[in-house]
PDB file of C-alpha atoms in Angstrom:
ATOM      1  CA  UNK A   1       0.000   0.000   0.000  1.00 81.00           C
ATOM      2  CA  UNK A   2       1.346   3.141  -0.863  1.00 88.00           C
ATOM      3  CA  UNK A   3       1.299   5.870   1.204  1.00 93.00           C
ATOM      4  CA  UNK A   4       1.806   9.840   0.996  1.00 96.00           C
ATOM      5  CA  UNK A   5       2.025  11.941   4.024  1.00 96.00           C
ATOM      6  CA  UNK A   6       1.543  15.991   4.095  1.00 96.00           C
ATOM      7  CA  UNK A   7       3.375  18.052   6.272  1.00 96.00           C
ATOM      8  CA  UNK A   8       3.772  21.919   6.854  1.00 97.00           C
ATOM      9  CA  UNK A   9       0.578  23.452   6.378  1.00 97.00           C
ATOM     10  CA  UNK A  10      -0.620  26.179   8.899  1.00 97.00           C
ATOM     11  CA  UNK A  11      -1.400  30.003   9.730  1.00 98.00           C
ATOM     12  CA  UNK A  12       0.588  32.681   8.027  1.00 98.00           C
ATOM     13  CA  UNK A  13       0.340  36.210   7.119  1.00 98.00           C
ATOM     14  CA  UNK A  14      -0.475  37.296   3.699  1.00 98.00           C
ATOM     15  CA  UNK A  15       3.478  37.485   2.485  1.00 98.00           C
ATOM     16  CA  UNK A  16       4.567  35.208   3.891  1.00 98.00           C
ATOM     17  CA  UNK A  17       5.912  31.909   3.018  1.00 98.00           C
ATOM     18  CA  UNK A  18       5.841  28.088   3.460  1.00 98.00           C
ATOM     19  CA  UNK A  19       7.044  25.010   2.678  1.00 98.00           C
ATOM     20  CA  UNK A  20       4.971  21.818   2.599  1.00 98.00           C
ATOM     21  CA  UNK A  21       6.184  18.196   2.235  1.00 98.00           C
ATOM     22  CA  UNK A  22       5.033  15.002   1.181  1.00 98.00           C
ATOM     23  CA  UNK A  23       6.659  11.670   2.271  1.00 97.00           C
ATOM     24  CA  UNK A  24       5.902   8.739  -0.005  1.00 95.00           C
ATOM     25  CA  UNK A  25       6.202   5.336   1.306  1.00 92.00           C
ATOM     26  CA  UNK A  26       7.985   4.015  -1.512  1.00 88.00           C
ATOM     27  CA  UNK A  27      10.848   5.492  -4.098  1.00 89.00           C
ATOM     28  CA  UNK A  28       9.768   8.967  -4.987  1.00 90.00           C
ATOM     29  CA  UNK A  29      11.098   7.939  -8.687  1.00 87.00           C
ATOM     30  CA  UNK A  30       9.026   5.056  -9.112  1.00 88.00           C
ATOM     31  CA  UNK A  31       6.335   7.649  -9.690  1.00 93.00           C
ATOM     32  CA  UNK A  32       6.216   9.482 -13.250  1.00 94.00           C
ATOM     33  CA  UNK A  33       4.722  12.358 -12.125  1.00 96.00           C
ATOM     34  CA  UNK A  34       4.221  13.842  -8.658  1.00 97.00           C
ATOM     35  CA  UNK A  35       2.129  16.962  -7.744  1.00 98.00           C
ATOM     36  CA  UNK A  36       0.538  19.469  -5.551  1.00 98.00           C
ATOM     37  CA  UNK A  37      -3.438  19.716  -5.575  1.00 98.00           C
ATOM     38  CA  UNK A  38      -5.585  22.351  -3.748  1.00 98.00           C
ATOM     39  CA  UNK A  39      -9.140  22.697  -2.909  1.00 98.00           C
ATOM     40  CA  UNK A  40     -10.632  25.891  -1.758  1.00 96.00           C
ATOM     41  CA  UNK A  41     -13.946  25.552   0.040  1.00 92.00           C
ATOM     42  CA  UNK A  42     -16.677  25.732  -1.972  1.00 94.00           C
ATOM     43  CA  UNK A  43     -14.108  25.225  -5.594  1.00 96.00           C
ATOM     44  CA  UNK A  44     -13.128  22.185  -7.372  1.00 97.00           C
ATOM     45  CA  UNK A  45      -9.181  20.603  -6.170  1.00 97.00           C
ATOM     46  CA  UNK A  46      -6.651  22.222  -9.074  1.00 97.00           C
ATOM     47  CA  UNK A  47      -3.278  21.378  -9.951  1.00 97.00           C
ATOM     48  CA  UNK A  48      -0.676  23.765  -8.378  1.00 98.00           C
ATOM     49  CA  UNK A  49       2.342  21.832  -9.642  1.00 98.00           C
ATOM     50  CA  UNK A  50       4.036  19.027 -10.295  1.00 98.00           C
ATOM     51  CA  UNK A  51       7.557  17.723 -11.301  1.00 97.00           C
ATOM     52  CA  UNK A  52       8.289  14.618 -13.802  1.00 95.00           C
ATOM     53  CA  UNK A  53      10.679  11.802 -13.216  1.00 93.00           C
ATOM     54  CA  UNK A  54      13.040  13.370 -15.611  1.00 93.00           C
ATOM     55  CA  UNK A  55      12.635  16.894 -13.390  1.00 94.00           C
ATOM     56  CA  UNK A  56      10.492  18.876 -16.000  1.00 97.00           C
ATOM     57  CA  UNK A  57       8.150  21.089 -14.029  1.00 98.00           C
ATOM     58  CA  UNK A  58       4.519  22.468 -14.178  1.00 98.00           C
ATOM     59  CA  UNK A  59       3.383  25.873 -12.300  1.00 98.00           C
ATOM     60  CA  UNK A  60      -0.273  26.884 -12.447  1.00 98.00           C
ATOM     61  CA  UNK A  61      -0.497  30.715 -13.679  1.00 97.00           C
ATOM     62  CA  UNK A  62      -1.368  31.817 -10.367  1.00 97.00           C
ATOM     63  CA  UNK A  63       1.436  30.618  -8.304  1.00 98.00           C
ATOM     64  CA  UNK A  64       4.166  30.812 -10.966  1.00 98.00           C
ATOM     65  CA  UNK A  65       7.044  32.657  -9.491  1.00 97.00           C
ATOM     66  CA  UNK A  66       5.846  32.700  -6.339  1.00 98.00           C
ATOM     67  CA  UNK A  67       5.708  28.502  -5.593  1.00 98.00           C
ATOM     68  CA  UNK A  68       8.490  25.823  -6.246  1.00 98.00           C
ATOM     69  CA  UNK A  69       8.220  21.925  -6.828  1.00 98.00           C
ATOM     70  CA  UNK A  70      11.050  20.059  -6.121  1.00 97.00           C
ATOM     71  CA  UNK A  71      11.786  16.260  -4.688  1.00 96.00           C
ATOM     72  CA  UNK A  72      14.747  15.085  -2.628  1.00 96.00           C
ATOM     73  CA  UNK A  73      15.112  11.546  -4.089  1.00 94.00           C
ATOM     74  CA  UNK A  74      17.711  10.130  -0.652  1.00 95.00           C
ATOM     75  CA  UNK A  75      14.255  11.051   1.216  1.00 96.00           C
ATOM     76  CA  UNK A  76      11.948  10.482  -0.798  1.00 96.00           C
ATOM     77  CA  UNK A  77      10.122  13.278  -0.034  1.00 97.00           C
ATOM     78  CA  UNK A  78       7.997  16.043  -2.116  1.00 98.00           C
ATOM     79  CA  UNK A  79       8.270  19.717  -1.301  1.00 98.00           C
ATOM     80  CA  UNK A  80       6.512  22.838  -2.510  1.00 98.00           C
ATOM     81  CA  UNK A  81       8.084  25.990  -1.384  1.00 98.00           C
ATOM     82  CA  UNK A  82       5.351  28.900  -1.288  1.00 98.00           C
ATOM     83  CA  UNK A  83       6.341  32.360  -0.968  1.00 98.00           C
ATOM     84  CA  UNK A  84       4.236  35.881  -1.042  1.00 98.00           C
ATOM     85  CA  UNK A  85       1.472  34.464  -0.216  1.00 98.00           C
ATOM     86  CA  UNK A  86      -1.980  35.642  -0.257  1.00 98.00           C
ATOM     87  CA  UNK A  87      -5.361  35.136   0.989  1.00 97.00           C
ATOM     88  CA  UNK A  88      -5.929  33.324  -2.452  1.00 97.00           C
ATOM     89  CA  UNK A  89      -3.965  30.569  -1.839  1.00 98.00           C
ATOM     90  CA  UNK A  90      -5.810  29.841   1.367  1.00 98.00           C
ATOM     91  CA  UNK A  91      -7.184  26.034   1.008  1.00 98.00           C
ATOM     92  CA  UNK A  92      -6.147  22.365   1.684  1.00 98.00           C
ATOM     93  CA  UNK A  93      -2.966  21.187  -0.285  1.00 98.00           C
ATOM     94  CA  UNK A  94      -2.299  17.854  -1.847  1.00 98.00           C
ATOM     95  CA  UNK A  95       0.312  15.443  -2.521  1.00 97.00           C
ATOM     96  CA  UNK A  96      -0.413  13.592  -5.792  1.00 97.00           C
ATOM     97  CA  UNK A  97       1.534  10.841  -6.891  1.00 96.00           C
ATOM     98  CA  UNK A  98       1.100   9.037 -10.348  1.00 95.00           C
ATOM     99  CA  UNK A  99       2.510   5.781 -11.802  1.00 91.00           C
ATOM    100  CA  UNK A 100       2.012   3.761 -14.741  1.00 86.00           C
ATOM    101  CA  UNK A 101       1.439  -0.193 -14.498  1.00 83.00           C
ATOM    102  CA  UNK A 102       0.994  -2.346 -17.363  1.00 86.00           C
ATOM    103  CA  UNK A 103      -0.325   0.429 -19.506  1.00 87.00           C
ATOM    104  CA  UNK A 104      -2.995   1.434 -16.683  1.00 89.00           C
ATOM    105  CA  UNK A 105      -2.354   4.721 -14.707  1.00 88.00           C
ATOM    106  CA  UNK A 106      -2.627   4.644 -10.754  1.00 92.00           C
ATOM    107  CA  UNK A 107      -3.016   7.744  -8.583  1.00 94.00           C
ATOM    108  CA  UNK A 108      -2.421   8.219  -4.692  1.00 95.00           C
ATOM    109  CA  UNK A 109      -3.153  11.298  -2.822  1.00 97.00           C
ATOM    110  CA  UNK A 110      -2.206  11.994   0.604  1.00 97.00           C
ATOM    111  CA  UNK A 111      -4.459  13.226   3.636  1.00 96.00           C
ATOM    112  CA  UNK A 112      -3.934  17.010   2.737  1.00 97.00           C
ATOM    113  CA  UNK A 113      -2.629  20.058   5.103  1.00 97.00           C
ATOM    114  CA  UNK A 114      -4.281  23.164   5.667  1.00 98.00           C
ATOM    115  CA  UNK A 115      -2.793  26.437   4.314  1.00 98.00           C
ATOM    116  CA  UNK A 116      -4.796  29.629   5.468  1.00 98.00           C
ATOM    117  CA  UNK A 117      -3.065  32.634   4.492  1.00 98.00           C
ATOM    118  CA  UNK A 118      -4.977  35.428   6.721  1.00 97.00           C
ATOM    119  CA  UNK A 119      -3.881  38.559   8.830  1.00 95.00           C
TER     120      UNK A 119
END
């Protein structure tokens, strides 16, 4: 069973920054793709971002610049950096992980973490 775990959501001030993470349970590069989600109360879960096995990265228009995917393979472990942040980006994050088996595409999401961006 396959497991992703969310860390380092929480309260912070619009500007500010954070940085979630996502621990898989097995090698982060057995996935093809891996990815941030959010869902806003009351809006359908979008992508945020998401990072290949070969590295190549994705940024929604509203958080490019301002968020960064990346993966530490030794840990096997998913971060998204978020910086000036804004009310906007208040909602529960993520962690996606797709793989491919015998042609047939499997998804895992983790639990999700709270990010509430308020003054």
């Amino acid at each position: 069973q396959v497991q992703l775990v969310e860390s380092g959501g929480g309260l912070v001030q619009p500007g500010g920054s954070l940085r979630l993470s996502c621990a898989t349970s097995r090698s982060i590069l057995n996935f093809n793709v891996m990815a941030w989600y959010r869902q806003a109360p009351g809006k359908v879960r979008e992508s945020v971002a998401s990072i290949t096995r070969l590295s190549s990265t994705y940024y929604t228009d509203s958080v490019k610049g301002r968020f960064t995917i990346s993966r530490d393979n030794a840990k096997n472990t998913l971060y998204l950096q978020m910086n000036s942040l804004t009310p906007e980006d208040t909602a529960v994050y993520f962690c996606n992980g797709n793989t491919i088996v015998a042609g047939s595409g499997y998804d895992y999401w983790g639990q999700g973490t709270q990010v509430t961006v308020s003054s």
